[in-house]
Structures are given as C-alpha cells and as structure tokens.
Amino acid sequence: MKLYSSTRAPNPRRVAMFLAEKGISGVELVDIDILAGAQNAPSFRAKNPLGRVPVLELDDGRLLTETRAICTYIEGLQPEPNLMGEGYEERAFIEMADRRAELHLFVSVTNWARHGHPALAVLEQPQFSAFGAAQGEKMRDVACWLDQTLAGQPYLAGARFTIADITAFCALEFARGLMKYRPGDEGLAHLQAYRDRIAARPSAAAPY
C-alpha cells in the first residue's frame, strides 16, 4: 500500500498513528508538498479530485480518501488492537467521542490555521482573520470541556485508548505547532497530562 501524505498536514498524521498502533509497517509514504501546490498536480488530482491528503492506495490500485474511512479499512485489515469499538454499543460511543474531537476541536484548530496563519494563505484564499480568531476561541472552549471530561476518565471515550484519542492528540499537536498552544499554560492540567501521556506512546513519533 501507499499513503500519500504531507508532513505539513495533521490528517495524515492521524493515519500514520493509527497504522503504528496496529503494528502495520511497510506502507510506502509519498510526500505531497501542499504548500508548494503539489496537491493540485493533475497526477495527484487523478487520485483525489478534491486535492486533499491523505490518500491510501491499495495494492489493487483502488484509492481511499478521508481519514476516518482509511482508518475503518485499516481496522478491518488488522482488527487488533481494537481502536474503533467491540460491538455496536462501544463502537457508537467511540465514534461519538471521535466525531466530537474532529468536528469541535480538530476543525476549529484547522480553521484557525487556514484563516489566521500567514504561511497558510496559499491554501486558503481569501483568508478571513476574524473567522480564524473566532475559531481559536471556540477551540479553547472545547479544550476546557475536554479538560473537565479527562478529570474523570483517562481517555476521551472512557477507560481505553481509541481512535478518538488519535484525533484529539493530532489536533492538539497541530495547535501546539502553529498556535503555540499549551493546555497547561491555560490552567488545563488534565488535558496537558493527557497530551503528554499520548506523546509518550511510540505511535506519536510515527513518520508521516
């Protein structure tokens, strides 16, 4: 398999961490320099007409896009360790936690970056700085809620590490890099400790 990735984007990191947690190696990484516009090349657009990474190219040539869909395929390919839930009830609650992390934390950080960081102007035209600033505040509101949640449980979906934690961690790391955001600096001790625990996992250092 090939993973079309970019070290400048957080979504490919989610897939790389998922693969690492599964113990799957040997996936070829193909770097797409999104700041240089490589995602707009006809050869890449033939793989994903929307021009986004990641893209997983299967051995038979089929192409999977969208991070969650790629992870669903990987979960089926390598069921253990389970990261998406055993049985419909656990799967539903893990998906809820993952969607919350994606739609309310990850997306807010991404919108802040695309609209608020000058280096990403090549990806987002026009940039709306007021929208970016508002998204940064929304991210902080969600971070406060996550801090309260993590005061009573070790992981987003409950007692064990799941895909939801990969999504939340990659969002926090993206914010850490571009926003210089540190939960501990804003009094969110539980969220900071959570981030630090996940950062210590080998998968957090997986290349992407």
C-alpha positions in Angstrom: 0.0 0.0 0.0 1.0 3.6 -0.5 0.0 6.5 1.8 0.0 9.9 0.1 0.8 12.2 3.0 2.3 15.5 4.0 4.4 16.5 7.0 2.7 19.9 6.9 -0.9 18.5 7.5 -2.4 16.9 10.6 -4.8 14.4 8.9 -2.0 12.2 7.5 -0.6 12.0 11.0 -3.8 10.6 12.2 -3.5 7.7 9.7 0.2 7.2 10.5 -0.5 6.9 14.2 -3.4 4.5 13.5 -1.1 2.3 11.4 1.6 2.4 14.1 -0.9 1.4 16.9 -1.9 -1.5 14.7 1.7 -2.5 14.2 1.4 -2.3 10.4 4.6 -1.4 8.7 5.8 -1.4 5.1 3.3 1.2 3.9 5.1 3.4 1.4 4.9 7.1 2.2 4.6 9.5 -0.7 5.1 13.1 0.4 2.8 15.7 -1.2 4.2 19.2 -0.5 0.9 21.1 -0.1 2.5 24.5 0.5 4.2 24.1 -2.9 0.9 23.2 -4.5 1.7 19.6 -5.3 -1.9 18.6 -4.3 -3.0 20.5 -7.4 -0.9 18.5 -9.9 -3.0 16.5 -12.4 -1.3 13.3 -11.3 -2.5 13.8 -7.7 -5.9 15.1 -8.7 -6.4 11.9 -10.5 -6.1 10.1 -7.1 -8.2 12.6 -5.2 -10.2 15.2 -7.2 -10.6 17.3 -4.1 -6.8 17.7 -3.8 -6.5 16.7 -0.1 -4.3 14.3 1.8 -4.2 11.6 3.0 -4.9 9.1 0.2 -4.4 5.4 0.8 -3.6 3.5 -2.4 -4.4 -0.2 -2.0 -2.3 -2.9 -3.6 -5.0 -3.5 -6.2 -4.9 0.2 -7.2 -8.1 1.3 -5.5 -7.9 4.6 -3.7 -9.3 5.6 -0.3 -9.6 9.2 0.8 -11.0 10.7 4.1 -9.1 9.9 7.3 -11.9 8.1 9.1 -12.7 5.9 6.0 -9.0 5.0 5.7 -8.9 4.1 9.4 -12.0 2.0 9.1 -10.3 0.0 6.3 -7.2 -0.5 8.4 -9.3 -1.6 11.4 -10.8 -4.3 9.2 -7.5 -5.3 7.8 -5.9 -5.6 11.2 -8.6 -5.9 13.9 -6.3 -6.0 16.9 -5.6 -4.0 18.9 -9.1 -2.7 18.6 -9.3 1.1 18.3 -12.9 1.6 17.0 -15.0 -0.5 19.3 -16.1 -4.0 20.1 -19.9 -4.4 19.4 -22.3 -1.8 18.3 -22.6 0.0 21.6 -18.9 0.6 22.2 -18.5 1.5 18.5 -21.2 4.1 18.8 -19.7 5.7 21.9 -16.2 5.7 20.5 -17.5 7.2 17.2 -19.2 9.9 19.3 -16.0 10.8 21.1 -14.1 10.7 17.8 -16.6 12.9 16.0 -16.6 15.4 18.9 -12.8 15.6 18.7 -12.8 16.0 15.0 -15.7 18.4 14.5 -15.3 20.6 17.5 -11.5 20.5 18.3 -9.7 19.4 15.2 -11.8 21.5 12.7 -11.5 24.6 14.9 -7.7 24.4 15.0 -7.6 23.8 11.3 -9.8 26.8 10.6 -7.7 29.0 12.8 -4.6 27.9 11.0 -6.0 28.2 7.5 -7.5 31.6 8.2 -5.2 33.0 10.8 -1.7 31.9 9.9 0.0 33.8 7.0 2.0 30.8 5.9 -1.2 29.0 5.0 -2.6 31.8 2.8 -1.5 29.7 -0.2 -4.1 27.1 0.9 -7.0 29.4 1.8 -7.9 32.4 -0.3 -9.4 34.6 0.8 -8.4 34.3 4.4 -10.9 35.7 7.0 -8.8 36.6 10.0 -11.8 37.4 12.2 -13.2 34.0 11.5 -9.9 32.4 12.3 -9.7 34.2 15.6 -13.2 33.2 16.5 -12.3 29.6 15.7 -9.4 29.8 18.0 -11.7 30.9 20.8 -14.1 28.0 20.0 -11.2 25.6 20.2 -10.3 26.9 23.7 -13.9 26.4 24.8 -13.8 22.8 23.6 -10.4 22.3 25.3 -11.9 23.4 28.6 -14.7 20.9 28.2 -12.2 18.2 27.4 -10.2 19.1 30.5 -13.3 18.5 32.6 -14.0 15.2 30.9 -10.5 14.0 31.4 -10.7 14.8 35.1 -12.9 11.7 35.5 -11.5 9.3 32.9 -8.1 8.6 31.3 -9.2 8.7 27.6 -11.8 10.5 25.6 -14.1 7.6 25.1 -13.6 6.2 28.6 -11.1 3.7 30.0 -9.0 2.8 27.0 -7.1 4.4 24.1 -9.1 4.6 20.9 -9.2 6.4 17.6 -10.7 9.4 19.4 -7.5 9.9 21.2 -5.5 9.9 18.0 -7.8 12.6 16.6 -7.6 14.8 19.7 -3.9 14.4 20.0 -3.2 15.3 16.4 -5.4 18.4 16.8 -3.6 19.4 20.0 -0.2 18.9 18.3 -1.3 21.0 15.3 -2.3 23.7 17.7 0.9 23.3 19.6 3.0 23.9 16.5 1.1 26.7 14.8 -0.8 28.4 17.7 1.9 27.7 20.3 -1.0 26.3 22.4 -0.2 24.5 25.6 -3.2 23.5 27.7 -1.1 23.6 30.9 -0.3 27.3 30.3 -4.1 28.0 30.4 -4.7 26.0 33.6 -5.9 22.8 31.9 -3.8 20.4 33.8 -5.8 17.3 32.9 -5.7 18.0 29.2 -2.0 18.7 29.4 -1.3 15.5 31.3 -3.4 13.6 28.7 -1.5 15.2 25.8 1.8 14.3 27.5 0.8 10.6 28.0 -0.1 10.2 24.4 3.0 12.0 23.2 5.0 9.3 25.1 3.4 6.5 23.0 5.6 5.1 20.2 2.9 5.9 17.6 3.2 9.6 18.3 6.6 9.5 16.7 5.5 7.6 13.6 6.7 9.2 10.3 4.1 10.6 8.1 
